[in-house]
Coordinates of N, CA, C and O in Angstrom, one line a residue:
M1128 N 84.7 56.7 -69.6 CA 85.3 55.4 -69.7 C 85.3 55.0 -71.2 O 84.3 55.1 -71.9
S1129 N 86.5 54.6 -71.7 CA 86.6 54.2 -73.1 C 86.2 52.7 -73.3 O 86.4 51.9 -72.5
T1130 N 85.5 52.5 -74.4 CA 85.1 51.1 -74.8 C 86.0 50.5 -75.8 O 85.8 49.4 -76.3
A1131 N 87.0 51.3 -76.2 CA 88.0 50.8 -77.2 C 88.9 49.7 -76.5 O 89.2 49.8 -75.4
F1132 N 89.3 48.7 -77.3 CA 90.2 47.7 -76.9 C 91.6 48.2 -76.9 O 92.0 49.0 -77.8
S1133 N 92.4 47.8 -75.9 CA 93.8 48.1 -75.9 C 94.6 47.4 -77.0 O 94.1 46.4 -77.6
K1134 N 95.8 47.8 -77.3 CA 96.6 47.2 -78.3 C 96.8 45.7 -77.9 O 96.8 44.8 -78.8
E1135 N 97.1 45.4 -76.6 CA 97.3 44.1 -76.2 C 96.0 43.2 -76.3 O 96.1 42.0 -76.7
E1136 N 94.9 43.8 -76.0 CA 93.6 43.1 -76.2 C 93.3 42.7 -77.7 O 92.9 41.6 -78.0
K1137 N 93.6 43.7 -78.5 CA 93.4 43.5 -80.0 C 94.3 42.4 -80.5 O 93.9 41.5 -81.2
A1138 N 95.6 42.4 -80.0 CA 96.5 41.3 -80.4 C 96.1 40.0 -79.9 O 96.2 39.0 -80.6
A1139 N 95.5 39.9 -78.7 CA 95.0 38.6 -78.1 C 93.8 38.1 -79.0 O 93.7 36.9 -79.2
M1140 N 93.0 39.0 -79.4 CA 91.8 38.6 -80.2 C 92.3 38.1 -81.6 O 91.8 37.1 -82.1
K1141 N 93.3 38.7 -82.2 CA 93.8 38.3 -83.5 C 94.5 36.9 -83.3 O 94.3 36.0 -84.1
A1142 N 95.2 36.7 -82.2 CA 95.8 35.4 -81.9 C 94.7 34.3 -81.7 O 94.9 33.2 -82.2
A1143 N 93.6 34.7 -81.1 CA 92.5 33.7 -80.9 C 92.0 33.2 -82.3 O 91.7 32.0 -82.5
V1144 N 91.8 34.2 -83.2 CA 91.3 33.8 -84.6 C 92.3 32.9 -85.3 O 91.9 31.9 -85.9
A1145 N 93.6 33.3 -85.2 CA 94.6 32.5 -85.8 C 94.7 31.1 -85.2 O 94.9 30.1 -85.9
E1146 N 94.5 31.0 -83.9 CA 94.5 29.7 -83.2 C 93.4 28.8 -83.7 O 93.5 27.6 -83.9
E1147 N 92.2 29.4 -83.8 CA 91.0 28.7 -84.3 C 91.3 28.1 -85.7 O 91.0 27.0 -86.0
K1148 N 91.8 28.9 -86.6 CA 92.1 28.5 -87.9 C 93.2 27.3 -87.9 O 93.0 26.4 -88.6
A1149 N 94.2 27.5 -87.1 CA 95.2 26.5 -87.0 C 94.7 25.1 -86.5 O 95.0 24.1 -87.0
S1150 N 93.7 25.2 -85.5 CA 93.2 24.0 -85.0 C 92.4 23.2 -86.0 O 92.3 22.0 -86.0
K1151 N 91.7 24.0 -86.9 CA 90.9 23.3 -88.0 C 91.8 22.7 -89.0 O 91.4 21.8 -89.7
K1152 N 93.0 23.2 -89.1 CA 94.0 22.7 -90.1 C 94.9 21.6 -89.5 O 95.8 21.1 -90.2
S1153 N 94.6 21.2 -88.3 CA 95.4 20.2 -87.6 C 96.9 20.6 -87.5 O 97.8 19.8 -87.7
A1154 N 97.1 21.8 -87.3 CA 98.5 22.4 -87.2 C 99.1 21.7 -85.9 O 98.4 21.2 -85.0
D1155 N 100.4 21.9 -85.8 CA 101.1 21.4 -84.6 C 100.9 22.4 -83.5 O 101.6 23.4 -83.4
L1156 N 99.9 22.1 -82.7 CA 99.5 23.0 -81.6 C 100.6 23.1 -80.5 O 100.8 24.2 -79.9
E1157 N 101.3 22.0 -80.2 CA 102.3 22.1 -79.2 C 103.5 22.9 -79.7 O 104.0 23.7 -78.9
A1158 N 103.8 22.9 -81.0 CA 104.9 23.7 -81.5 C 104.5 25.2 -81.4 O 105.4 26.0 -81.0
A1159 N 103.2 25.5 -81.6 CA 102.8 26.9 -81.4 C 102.9 27.3 -80.0 O 103.3 28.4 -79.7
C1160 N 102.6 26.4 -79.0 CA 102.7 26.7 -77.6 C 104.2 27.0 -77.3 O 104.5 27.9 -76.6
L1161 N 105.1 26.1 -77.7 CA 106.5 26.2 -77.5 C 107.1 27.5 -78.1 O 107.9 28.2 -77.5
A1162 N 106.6 27.9 -79.3 CA 107.0 29.1 -79.9 C 106.6 30.3 -79.1 O 107.3 31.3 -78.9
A1163 N 105.3 30.3 -78.6 CA 104.9 31.4 -77.7 C 105.7 31.5 -76.5 O 106.1 32.6 -76.1
I1164 N 106.1 30.4 -75.9 CA 107.0 30.4 -74.7 C 108.3 31.0 -75.1 O 108.9 31.8 -74.4
G1165 N 108.8 30.5 -76.3 CA 110.1 31.0 -76.8 C 110.2 32.5 -77.0 O 111.3 33.0 -77.0
E1166 N 109.1 33.1 -77.3 CA 109.1 34.5 -77.5 C 109.1 35.3 -76.3 O 109.4 36.5 -76.3
M1167 N 108.9 34.7 -75.1 CA 108.9 35.4 -73.8 C 110.3 35.6 -73.4 O 111.2 35.0 -73.9
T1168 N 110.4 36.5 -72.4 CA 111.7 36.8 -71.8 C 111.7 36.7 -70.3 O 110.6 36.8 -69.7
G1169 N 112.8 36.7 -69.7 CA 112.9 36.8 -68.2 C 112.1 35.8 -67.5 O 112.0 34.7 -67.8
S1170 N 111.5 36.3 -66.4 CA 110.8 35.4 -65.5 C 109.5 34.9 -66.2 O 109.1 33.7 -65.9
D1171 N 108.9 35.6 -67.1 CA 107.7 35.0 -67.8 C 108.1 33.8 -68.5 O 107.4 32.7 -68.5
K1172 N 109.3 33.8 -69.2 CA 109.7 32.6 -70.0 C 110.0 31.5 -69.0 O 109.6 30.3 -69.2
E1173 N 110.7 31.8 -67.9 CA 111.1 30.7 -67.0 C 109.8 30.1 -66.3 O 109.7 28.9 -66.2
L1174 N 108.9 30.9 -66.0 CA 107.6 30.4 -65.4 C 106.8 29.6 -66.4 O 106.3 28.5 -66.0
A1175 N 106.7 30.1 -67.6 CA 106.0 29.3 -68.7 C 106.7 28.0 -69.0 O 106.0 27.0 -69.1
E1176 N 108.0 28.0 -69.0 CA 108.7 26.7 -69.3 C 108.5 25.8 -68.1 O 108.3 24.5 -68.3
T1177 N 108.5 26.3 -66.9 CA 108.3 25.4 -65.7 C 106.9 24.8 -65.8 O 106.7 23.6 -65.6
L1178 N 105.9 25.7 -66.0 CA 104.5 25.2 -66.1 C 104.4 24.1 -67.2 O 103.8 23.0 -67.0
H1179 N 105.0 24.4 -68.4 CA 104.9 23.5 -69.5 C 105.5 22.1 -69.1 O 104.9 21.1 -69.3
G1180 N 106.6 22.1 -68.5 CA 107.3 20.9 -68.0 C 106.4 20.1 -67.0 O 106.3 18.9 -67.1
L1181 N 105.8 20.8 -66.1 CA 105.0 20.2 -65.1 C 103.7 19.6 -65.7 O 103.3 18.5 -65.3
V1182 N 103.1 20.3 -66.6 CA 101.9 19.8 -67.3 C 102.3 18.5 -68.0 O 101.5 17.5 -68.0
K1183 N 103.3 18.6 -68.8 CA 103.7 17.4 -69.6 C 104.1 16.2 -68.8 O 103.8 15.1 -69.2
K1184 N 104.7 16.5 -67.7 CA 105.2 15.3 -66.8 C 104.1 14.7 -66.0 O 104.1 13.5 -65.8
H1185 N 103.1 15.5 -65.6 CA 102.1 15.1 -64.6 C 100.7 14.9 -65.1 O 99.8 14.5 -64.3
T1186 N 100.5 15.3 -66.3 CA 99.1 15.2 -66.9 C 99.1 14.7 -68.3 O 100.2 14.6 -68.9
S1187 N 98.0 14.4 -68.8 CA 97.9 14.1 -70.3 C 97.3 15.2 -71.1 O 96.9 15.0 -72.2
L1188 N 97.3 16.4 -70.5 CA 96.8 17.6 -71.3 C 97.6 17.9 -72.5 O 98.9 17.7 -72.5
G1189 N 97.0 18.4 -73.5 CA 97.7 18.7 -74.7 C 98.0 20.2 -74.8 O 97.2 21.0 -74.3
A1190 N 99.1 20.6 -75.3 CA 99.6 22.0 -75.4 C 99.0 22.7 -76.6 O 98.8 22.0 -77.6
K1191 N 98.7 23.9 -76.5 CA 98.3 24.8 -77.6 C 98.5 26.2 -77.2 O 99.0 26.5 -76.1
T1192 N 98.1 27.2 -78.0 CA 98.0 28.5 -77.5 C 96.6 28.9 -77.4 O 95.7 28.4 -78.1
W1193 N 96.4 29.9 -76.5 CA 95.0 30.4 -76.3 C 95.2 31.9 -76.1 O 95.8 32.3 -75.2
Y1194 N 94.6 32.7 -77.0 CA 94.8 34.1 -77.0 C 96.3 34.5 -77.0 O 96.8 35.4 -76.4
G1195 N 97.1 33.6 -77.7 CA 98.5 33.9 -77.9 C 99.4 33.4 -76.7 O 100.6 33.5 -76.8
M1196 N 98.8 32.8 -75.7 CA 99.5 32.4 -74.5 C 99.5 30.9 -74.4 O 98.5 30.2 -74.9
P1197 N 100.4 30.3 -73.7 CA 100.4 28.8 -73.5 C 99.1 28.3 -72.8 O 98.7 29.0 -71.8
A1198 N 98.6 27.3 -73.3 CA 97.4 26.7 -72.6 C 97.4 25.2 -72.8 O 98.1 24.7 -73.7
Y1199 N 96.6 24.5 -72.0 CA 96.7 23.0 -72.0 C 95.2 22.5 -71.9 O 94.4 22.9 -71.1
T1200 N 94.9 21.6 -72.9 CA 93.6 21.1 -73.1 C 93.4 19.7 -72.7 O 94.3 18.9 -72.8
N1201 N 92.1 19.4 -72.4 CA 91.7 18.0 -72.1 C 91.4 17.3 -73.5 O 91.6 17.9 -74.5
A1202 N 91.0 16.0 -73.4 CA 90.8 15.2 -74.6 C 89.7 15.8 -75.5 O 89.7 15.6 -76.7
E1203 N 88.8 16.6 -74.9 CA 87.7 17.3 -75.7 C 88.2 18.6 -76.3 O 87.4 19.3 -76.9
G1204 N 89.4 18.9 -76.1 CA 89.9 20.2 -76.6 C 89.6 21.4 -75.8 O 89.8 22.6 -76.2
K1205 N 89.1 21.2 -74.6 CA 88.7 22.3 -73.7 C 89.9 22.8 -72.9 O 90.6 21.9 -72.3
V1206 N 90.2 24.1 -72.8 CA 91.3 24.6 -72.0 C 91.0 24.3 -70.5 O 90.0 24.6 -70.0
V1207 N 92.0 23.7 -69.9 CA 91.9 23.4 -68.5 C 92.8 24.3 -67.7 O 92.4 24.9 -66.7
V1208 N 94.0 24.6 -68.2 CA 94.9 25.5 -67.5 C 95.7 26.3 -68.5 O 95.9 25.9 -69.7
F1209 N 96.0 27.6 -68.2 CA 96.6 28.5 -69.1 C 97.7 29.3 -68.3 O 97.6 29.4 -67.1
F1210 N 98.6 29.9 -69.1 CA 99.6 30.8 -68.5 C 99.4 32.2 -69.2 O 99.2 32.3 -70.4
Q1211 N 99.4 33.3 -68.4 CA 99.4 34.6 -69.0 C 100.6 35.4 -68.5 O 100.8 35.5 -67.3
S1212 N 101.4 35.9 -69.4 CA 102.6 36.5 -69.0 C 102.3 37.9 -68.4 O 101.3 38.6 -68.8
A1213 N 103.2 38.3 -67.6 CA 103.1 39.7 -67.0 C 103.4 40.7 -68.0 O 102.7 41.8 -68.1
A1214 N 104.5 40.5 -68.8 CA 104.9 41.5 -69.8 C 103.9 41.8 -70.9 O 103.7 43.0 -71.2
K1215 N 103.1 40.9 -71.3 CA 102.2 41.1 -72.4 C 101.1 42.1 -72.0 O 100.7 43.0 -72.8
F1216 N 100.7 42.1 -70.7 CA 99.7 43.0 -70.3 C 100.2 44.1 -69.3 O 99.4 44.8 -68.7
K1217 N 101.5 44.1 -69.3 CA 102.2 45.2 -68.5 C 101.7 45.2 -67.0 O 101.3 46.3 -66.5
V1218 N 101.7 44.0 -66.4 CA 101.3 43.9 -65.0 C 102.5 43.3 -64.2 O 103.4 42.8 -64.8
R1219 N 102.4 43.4 -62.9 CA 103.5 43.0 -62.1 C 103.7 41.5 -61.8 O 104.7 41.1 -61.3
Y1220 N 102.7 40.7 -62.2 CA 102.8 39.3 -62.0 C 102.2 38.5 -63.2 O 101.3 39.0 -63.9
A1221 N 102.7 37.3 -63.4 CA 102.1 36.4 -64.4 C 100.9 35.7 -63.7 O 100.8 35.8 -62.5
T1222 N 100.1 35.0 -64.5 CA 99.0 34.3 -64.0 C 99.0 32.9 -64.5 O 99.2 32.7 -65.7
I1223 N 98.7 32.0 -63.6 CA 98.4 30.6 -64.0 C 96.9 30.4 -63.6 O 96.5 30.6 -62.5
G1224 N 96.1 30.2 -64.6 CA 94.7 30.1 -64.4 C 94.1 28.8 -64.8 O 94.7 28.0 -65.7
F1225 N 93.0 28.5 -64.3 CA 92.2 27.2 -64.5 C 90.8 27.6 -65.0 O 90.2 28.5 -64.5
Q1226 N 90.4 26.9 -66.1 CA 89.1 27.2 -66.7 C 88.1 26.2 -66.0 O 88.4 25.3 -65.2
E1227 N 86.8 26.4 -66.5 CA 85.7 25.6 -65.8 C 85.9 24.1 -66.0 O 85.3 23.4 -65.2
D1228 N 86.6 23.6 -67.0 CA 86.8 22.2 -67.1 C 87.8 21.6 -66.1 O 88.0 20.4 -66.1
A1229 N 88.5 22.4 -65.4 CA 89.4 22.0 -64.3 C 88.5 21.5 -63.1 O 87.6 22.3 -62.7
N1230 N 88.8 20.4 -62.6 CA 88.0 19.8 -61.5 C 88.6 20.3 -60.1 O 89.1 19.5 -59.3
L1231 N 88.5 21.6 -59.9 CA 89.1 22.2 -58.7 C 88.0 22.7 -57.7 O 88.3 23.2 -56.7
D1232 N 86.8 22.4 -58.0 CA 85.7 22.8 -57.1 C 85.9 22.4 -55.7 O 86.2 21.3 -55.4
E1233 N 85.7 23.4 -54.8 CA 85.7 23.2 -53.4 C 84.5 23.9 -52.7 O 84.6 25.1 -52.4
G1234 N 83.4 23.2 -52.6 CA 82.2 23.8 -52.0 C 81.7 24.9 -53.0 O 81.6 24.7 -54.2
N1235 N 81.4 26.0 -52.4 CA 80.8 27.1 -53.2 C 81.8 28.2 -53.6 O 81.4 29.1 -54.3
F1236 N 83.1 28.1 -53.2 CA 84.0 29.2 -53.4 C 85.4 28.6 -53.5 O 85.9 28.0 -52.6
W1237 N 86.1 28.9 -54.6 CA 87.5 28.4 -54.8 C 88.2 29.3 -55.8 O 87.6 29.9 -56.6
P1238 N 89.6 29.3 -55.7 CA 90.3 30.1 -56.6 C 90.4 29.4 -58.0 O 90.4 28.2 -58.1
S1239 N 90.4 30.3 -59.0 CA 90.5 29.7 -60.4 C 91.8 30.3 -61.1 O 92.1 29.9 -62.2
S1240 N 92.5 31.2 -60.5 CA 93.7 31.7 -61.0 C 94.7 32.2 -59.9 O 94.2 32.5 -58.8
Y1241 N 95.9 32.1 -60.2 CA 97.0 32.4 -59.3 C 98.0 33.4 -59.8 O 98.5 33.3 -60.9
A1242 N 98.3 34.5 -59.1 CA 99.3 35.4 -59.4 C 100.6 34.7 -59.1 O 100.8 34.0 -58.1
V1243 N 101.6 34.8 -60.0 CA 102.9 34.1 -59.8 C 104.0 35.0 -60.3 O 104.0 35.5 -61.3
T1244 N 105.0 35.1 -59.4 CA 106.2 35.9 -59.7 C 107.5 35.0 -59.7 O 108.5 35.3 -60.3
K1245 N 107.3 33.8 -59.1 CA 108.4 32.8 -59.0 C 107.8 31.5 -58.6 O 106.7 31.5 -58.0
L1246 N 108.4 30.4 -59.0 CA 107.9 29.1 -58.6 C 109.1 28.3 -57.9 O 109.9 27.7 -58.6
T1247 N 109.0 28.3 -56.6 CA 110.0 27.6 -55.8 C 109.7 26.1 -55.9 O 108.6 25.7 -56.4
A1248 N 110.5 25.3 -55.3 CA 110.3 23.8 -55.3 C 108.9 23.5 -54.6 O 108.1 22.7 -55.0
E1249 N 108.7 24.2 -53.5 CA 107.4 24.1 -52.8 C 106.2 24.5 -53.6 O 105.2 23.9 -53.6
D1250 N 106.4 25.7 -54.3 CA 105.3 26.2 -55.2 C 105.0 25.1 -56.3 O 103.9 24.9 -56.6
Q1251 N 106.1 24.6 -56.8 CA 105.9 23.6 -57.9 C 105.2 22.4 -57.4 O 104.3 21.8 -58.1
K1252 N 105.5 22.0 -56.2 CA 104.8 20.8 -55.6 C 103.3 21.1 -55.5 O 102.4 20.3 -55.8
R1253 N 102.9 22.3 -55.0 CA 101.5 22.7 -54.9 C 100.9 22.8 -56.3 O 99.7 22.3 -56.4
L1254 N 101.6 23.3 -57.2 CA 101.1 23.4 -58.6 C 100.8 22.0 -59.2 O 99.8 21.8 -59.8
V1255 N 101.7 21.1 -58.9 CA 101.5 19.7 -59.4 C 100.2 19.1 -58.8 O 99.4 18.5 -59.5
E1256 N 100.0 19.4 -57.5 CA 98.8 18.9 -56.8 C 97.5 19.5 -57.5 O 96.6 18.8 -57.7
L1257 N 97.6 20.8 -57.8 CA 96.5 21.4 -58.5 C 96.2 20.9 -59.9 O 95.1 20.6 -60.3
L1258 N 97.3 20.6 -60.6 CA 97.2 20.1 -62.0 C 96.6 18.7 -61.9 O 95.7 18.4 -62.7
K1259 N 97.1 17.9 -61.0 CA 96.5 16.5 -60.9 C 95.0 16.5 -60.5 O 94.2 15.8 -61.0
K1260 N 94.7 17.4 -59.6 CA 93.3 17.6 -59.2 C 92.4 18.1 -60.4 O 91.3 17.6 -60.6
A1261 N 93.0 19.0 -61.1 CA 92.3 19.6 -62.2 C 91.9 18.6 -63.3 O 90.9 18.7 -63.9
V1262 N 92.7 17.6 -63.5 CA 92.5 16.6 -64.5 C 91.8 15.3 -64.0 O 91.6 14.4 -64.7
S1263 N 91.6 15.3 -62.6 CA 91.0 14.1 -62.0 C 89.6 14.0 -62.4 O 88.9 14.9 -62.8
E1264 N 89.1 12.8 -62.3 CA 87.6 12.5 -62.5 C 86.9 13.0 -61.3 O 87.0 12.5 -60.2
A1265 N 86.2 14.1 -61.4 CA 85.6 14.8 -60.2 C 84.5 13.9 -59.6 O 83.9 13.1 -60.2

């Protein structure tokens, strides 16, 4: 088993360092998020644009990038929800994930990320419910 990082993992780590520097310089973090989405193609771009629109419309989360991918933070700057493209990691589905600051706890066992290949109107409705719950006062 190799302990070396893949080209994609190395790029994500470099992106994380650049993001940290940008946040300290008060850079336009939403512009960076939109630029990351703009660089995507196909269904990844469509999914990321849809997520971005839903987050902006239904929550007060702030946009930024996180490991080079679109992410959305709470008032404390903690990532609550993120998008990971399928193409970047050469997998068959994109991921919408929630971090520990998302208030999605359900007993002792709950999902924290979702595989996504398409977002129908019904899927978007469910995603909005998750987003609203994630930012609710637990």
